[in-house]
XYZ file of C-alpha atoms in Angstrom:
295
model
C -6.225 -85.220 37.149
C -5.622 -88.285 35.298
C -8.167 -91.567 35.913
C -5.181 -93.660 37.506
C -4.317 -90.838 39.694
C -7.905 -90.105 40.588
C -8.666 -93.628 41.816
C -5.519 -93.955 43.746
C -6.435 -90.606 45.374
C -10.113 -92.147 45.750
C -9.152 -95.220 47.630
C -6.340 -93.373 49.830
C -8.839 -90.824 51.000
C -11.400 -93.359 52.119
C -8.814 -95.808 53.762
C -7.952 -93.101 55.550
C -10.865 -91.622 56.778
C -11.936 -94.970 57.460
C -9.370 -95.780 60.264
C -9.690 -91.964 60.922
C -13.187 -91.877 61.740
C -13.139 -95.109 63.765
C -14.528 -97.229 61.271
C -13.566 -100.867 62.553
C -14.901 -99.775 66.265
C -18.144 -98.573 64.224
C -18.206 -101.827 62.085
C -18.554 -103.368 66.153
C -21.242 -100.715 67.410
C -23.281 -101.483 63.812
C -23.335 -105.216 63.963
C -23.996 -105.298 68.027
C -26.752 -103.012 67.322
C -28.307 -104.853 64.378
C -28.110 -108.139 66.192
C -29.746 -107.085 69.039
C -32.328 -105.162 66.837
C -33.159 -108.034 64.467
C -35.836 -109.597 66.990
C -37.643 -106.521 68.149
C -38.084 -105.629 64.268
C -39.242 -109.005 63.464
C -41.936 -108.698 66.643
C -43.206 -105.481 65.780
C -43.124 -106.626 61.859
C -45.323 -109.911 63.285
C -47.969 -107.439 64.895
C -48.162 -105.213 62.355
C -48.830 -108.090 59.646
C -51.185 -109.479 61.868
C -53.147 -106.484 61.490
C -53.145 -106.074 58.448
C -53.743 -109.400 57.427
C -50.858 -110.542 56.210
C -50.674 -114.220 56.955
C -47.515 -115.523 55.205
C -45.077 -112.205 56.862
C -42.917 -114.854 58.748
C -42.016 -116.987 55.726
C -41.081 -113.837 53.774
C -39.330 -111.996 56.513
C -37.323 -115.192 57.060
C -36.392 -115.538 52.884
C -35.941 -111.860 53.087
C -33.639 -111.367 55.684
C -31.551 -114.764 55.428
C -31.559 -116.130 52.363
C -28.370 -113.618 51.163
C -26.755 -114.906 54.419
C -24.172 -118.131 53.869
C -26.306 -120.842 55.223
C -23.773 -121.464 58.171
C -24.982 -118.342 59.615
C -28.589 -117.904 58.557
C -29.611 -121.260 59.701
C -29.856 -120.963 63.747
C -30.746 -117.568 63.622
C -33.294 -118.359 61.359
C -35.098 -121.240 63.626
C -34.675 -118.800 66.249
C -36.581 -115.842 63.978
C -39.606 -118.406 63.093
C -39.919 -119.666 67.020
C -40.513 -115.717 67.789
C -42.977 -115.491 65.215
C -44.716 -118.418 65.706
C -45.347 -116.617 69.346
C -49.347 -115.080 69.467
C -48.644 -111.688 70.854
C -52.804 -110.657 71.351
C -52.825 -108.156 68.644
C -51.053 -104.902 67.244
C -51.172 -102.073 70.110
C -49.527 -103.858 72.798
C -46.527 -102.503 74.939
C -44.482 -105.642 74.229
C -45.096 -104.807 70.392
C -44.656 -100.804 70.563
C -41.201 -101.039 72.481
C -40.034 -103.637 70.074
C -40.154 -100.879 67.283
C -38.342 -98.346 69.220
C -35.918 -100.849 69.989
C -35.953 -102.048 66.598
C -34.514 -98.477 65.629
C -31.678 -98.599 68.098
C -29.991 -100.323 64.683
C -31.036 -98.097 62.280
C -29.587 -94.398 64.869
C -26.199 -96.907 64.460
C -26.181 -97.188 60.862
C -26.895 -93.570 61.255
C -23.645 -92.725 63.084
C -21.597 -94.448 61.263
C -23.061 -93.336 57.904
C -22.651 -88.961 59.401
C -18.985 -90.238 60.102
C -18.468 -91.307 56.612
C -20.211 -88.848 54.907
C -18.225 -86.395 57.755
C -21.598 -84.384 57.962
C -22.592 -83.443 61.714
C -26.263 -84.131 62.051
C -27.862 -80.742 64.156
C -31.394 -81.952 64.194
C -33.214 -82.613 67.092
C -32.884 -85.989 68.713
C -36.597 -86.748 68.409
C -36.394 -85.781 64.975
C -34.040 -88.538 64.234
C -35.592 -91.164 66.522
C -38.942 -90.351 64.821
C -36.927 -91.083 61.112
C -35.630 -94.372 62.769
C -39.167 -95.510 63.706
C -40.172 -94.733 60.648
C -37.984 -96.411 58.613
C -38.584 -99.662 60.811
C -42.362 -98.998 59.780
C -40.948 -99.061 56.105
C -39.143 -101.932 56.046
C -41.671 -103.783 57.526
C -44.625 -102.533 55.234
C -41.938 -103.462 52.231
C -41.991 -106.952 53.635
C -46.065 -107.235 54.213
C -46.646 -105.795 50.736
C -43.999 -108.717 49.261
C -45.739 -111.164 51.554
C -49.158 -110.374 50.003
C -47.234 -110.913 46.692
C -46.044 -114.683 48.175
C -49.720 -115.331 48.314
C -50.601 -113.843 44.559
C -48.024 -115.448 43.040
C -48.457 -119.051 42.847
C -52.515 -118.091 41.663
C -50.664 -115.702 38.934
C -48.609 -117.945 38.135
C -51.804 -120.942 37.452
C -53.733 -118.590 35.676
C -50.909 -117.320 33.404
C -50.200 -120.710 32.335
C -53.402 -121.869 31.711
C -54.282 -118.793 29.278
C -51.103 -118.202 28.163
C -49.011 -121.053 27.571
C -46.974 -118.957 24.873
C -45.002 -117.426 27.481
C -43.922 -120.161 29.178
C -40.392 -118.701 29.614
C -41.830 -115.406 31.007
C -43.520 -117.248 33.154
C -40.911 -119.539 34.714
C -38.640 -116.334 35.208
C -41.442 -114.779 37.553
C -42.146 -118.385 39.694
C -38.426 -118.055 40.541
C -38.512 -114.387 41.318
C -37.942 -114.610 45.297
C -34.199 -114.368 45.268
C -34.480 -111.359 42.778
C -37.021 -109.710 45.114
C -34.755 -110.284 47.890
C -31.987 -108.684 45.996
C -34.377 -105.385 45.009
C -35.064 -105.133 48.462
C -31.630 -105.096 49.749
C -30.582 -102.621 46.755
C -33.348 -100.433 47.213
C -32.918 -100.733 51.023
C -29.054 -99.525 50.462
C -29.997 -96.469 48.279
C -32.976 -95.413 50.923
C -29.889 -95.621 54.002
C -27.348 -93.757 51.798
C -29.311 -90.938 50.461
C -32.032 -90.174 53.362
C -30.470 -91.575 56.265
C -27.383 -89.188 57.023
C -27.393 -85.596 57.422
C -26.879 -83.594 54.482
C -27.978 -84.354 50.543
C -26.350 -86.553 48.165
C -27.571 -87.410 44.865
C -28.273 -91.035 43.297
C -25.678 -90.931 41.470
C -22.996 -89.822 43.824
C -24.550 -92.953 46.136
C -24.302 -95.712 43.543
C -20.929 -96.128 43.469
C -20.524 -97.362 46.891
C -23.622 -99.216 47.004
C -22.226 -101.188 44.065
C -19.066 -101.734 45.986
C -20.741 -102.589 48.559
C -23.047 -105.520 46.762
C -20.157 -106.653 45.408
C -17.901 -106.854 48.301
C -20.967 -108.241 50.095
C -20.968 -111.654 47.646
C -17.003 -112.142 47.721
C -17.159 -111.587 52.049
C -20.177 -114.180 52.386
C -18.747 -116.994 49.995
C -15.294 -116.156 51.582
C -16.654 -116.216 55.222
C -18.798 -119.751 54.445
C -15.456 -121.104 53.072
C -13.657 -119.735 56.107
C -16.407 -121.354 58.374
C -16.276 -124.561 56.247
C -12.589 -125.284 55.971
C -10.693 -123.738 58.632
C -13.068 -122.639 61.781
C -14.173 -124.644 65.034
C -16.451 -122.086 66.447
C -18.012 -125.016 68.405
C -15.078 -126.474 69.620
C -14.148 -122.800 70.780
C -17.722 -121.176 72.242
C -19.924 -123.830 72.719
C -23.339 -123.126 72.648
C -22.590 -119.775 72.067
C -20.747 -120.398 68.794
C -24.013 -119.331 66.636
C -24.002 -115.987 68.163
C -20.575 -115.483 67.420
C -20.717 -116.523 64.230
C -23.396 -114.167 63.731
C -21.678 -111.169 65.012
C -18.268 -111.985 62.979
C -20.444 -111.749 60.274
C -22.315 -108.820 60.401
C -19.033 -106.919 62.028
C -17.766 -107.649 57.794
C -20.930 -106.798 56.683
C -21.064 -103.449 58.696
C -17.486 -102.553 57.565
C -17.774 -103.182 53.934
C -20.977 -100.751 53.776
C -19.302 -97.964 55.807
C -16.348 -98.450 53.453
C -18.775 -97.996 50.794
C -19.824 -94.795 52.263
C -16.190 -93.826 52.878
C -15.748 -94.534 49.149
C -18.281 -92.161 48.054
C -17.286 -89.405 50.266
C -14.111 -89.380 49.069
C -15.446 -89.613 45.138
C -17.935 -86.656 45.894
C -14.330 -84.834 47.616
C -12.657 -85.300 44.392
C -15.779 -84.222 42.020
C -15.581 -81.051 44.187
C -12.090 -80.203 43.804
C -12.428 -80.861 39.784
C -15.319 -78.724 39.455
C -13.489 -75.838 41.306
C -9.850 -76.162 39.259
C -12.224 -76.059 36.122
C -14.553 -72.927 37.649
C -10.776 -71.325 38.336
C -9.715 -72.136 34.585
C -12.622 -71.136 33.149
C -12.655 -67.756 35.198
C -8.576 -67.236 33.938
C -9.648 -67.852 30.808
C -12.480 -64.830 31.110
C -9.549 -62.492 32.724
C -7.352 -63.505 29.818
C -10.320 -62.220 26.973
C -10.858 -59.028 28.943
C -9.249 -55.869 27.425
């Protein structure tokens, strides 16, 4: 199959499948669910830090989370995400605190779905099997986000002492007292790669996930600076919604966000479909040529 062919029948398959396996009504369920997710996860992230000791966890989750969003977006939200943290919830094992994780995961069983629809892979295990996977990777994300809070704390004495004993790497140095944006964008990769390869049923290899992940990224920057120019120059979401306009916003946002990554997934679905149907007309070729040799 030649390469022009091959990506034609690449971006046909998953633009199909996409509308096919409800993808903009998924893009909906994904951002509703993440929304309304965001604030239990930052709750139970809040009590968990606590206990563990982790003093600076709202000023990372916040640079974490928002600082990839156009500032149009992230800002309310934000304030909003730092007034629930600034909240003293009396400790880790509270009620409050252990529902917010199980709601929490309510986002991650929707990336789910729409990830086994992509992938068009029918999960079969056991519900509590799944929800426990969810929980879990709440627990991960948030222990990713103590661990680089810790790290917000080490830095800046690092960063003194490397200075002060070696001044010959200056440069080296500068790089790493600016390294917040590239942790955010490690975290977000890393975070993609975990969703894609562990999250739906089935197993996929790294490098049958990468291409959509890059996709993704990149699809990612153009919608955001697109969107903020959008917001900027041509939309009156105040005007329109009123108080409510931030919310809105929000959603609009993460419903492109949500379809862009299940497009990614579509994307590698349908490269891993074509893969499979090269590998079989060369096994056929290479099993005519055998029957050819053959006295």
């Amino acid at each position: 199959m030649k390469k022009s062919k091959r990506v034609r029948s690449v971006l046909w398959d998953a633009i199909y499948h996409f509308d096919k396996d409800d993808g903009w009504a998924m893009s909906s369920h994904v951002a509703m669910s993440v929304l309304l997710a965001l604030f239990p996860f930052v709750i139970f992230g809040a009590g968990l830090a606590s206990f563990l000791g982790a003093s600076s966890y709202a000023e990372t989750v916040s640079h974490l989370i928002f600082d990839t969003w156009p500032e149009a977006i992230a800002a309310p939200i934000s304030r909003e995400v730092v007034e629930v943290l600034t909240v003293d919830r009396g400790g880790l094992v509270t009620i409050s605190v252990l529902a917010a994780a199980i709601f929490a995961a309510n986002g991650v069983e929707a990336v789910r779905l729409s990830l086994n629809r992509a992938y068009r892979v029918t999960d079969t295990r056991p519900w509590y099997v799944t929800r426990a996977q969810s929980i879990g990777f709440v627990v991960l994300a948030v222990l990713t986000i103590v661990l680089v809070s810790f790290l917000v704390l080490l830095g800046p004495v690092i960063v003194r002492y490397a200075r002060e004993y070696f001044p010959l790497l200056e440069e080296v140095i500068t790089a790493f007292d600016n390294w917040r944006n590239a942790v955010a964008i490690l975290v977000l990769v890393g975070g993609l790669v975990i969703c894609h390869k562990w999250l739906p049923a089935g197993k996929r290899r790294i490098v049958d996930i990468l291409p959509g992940v890059t996709l993704t990224l990149i699809a990612w920057i153009v919608g955001a600076v697109g969107f903020a120019w959008y917001l900027t120059e041509m939309a009156n979401y105040v005007a329109t919604y009123a108080g409510l306009a931030s919310i809105v916003i929000a959603l609009l946002f993460l419903y492109i966000v949500a379809a862009i990554f299940i497009f990614g997934a579509e994307i590698n679905a349908a490269l891993m479909k074509v893969k499979a149907r090269v590998r079989a007309e060369r096994e056929a070729a290479a099993a005519k040529a055998d029957a050819v040799k053959l006295p």
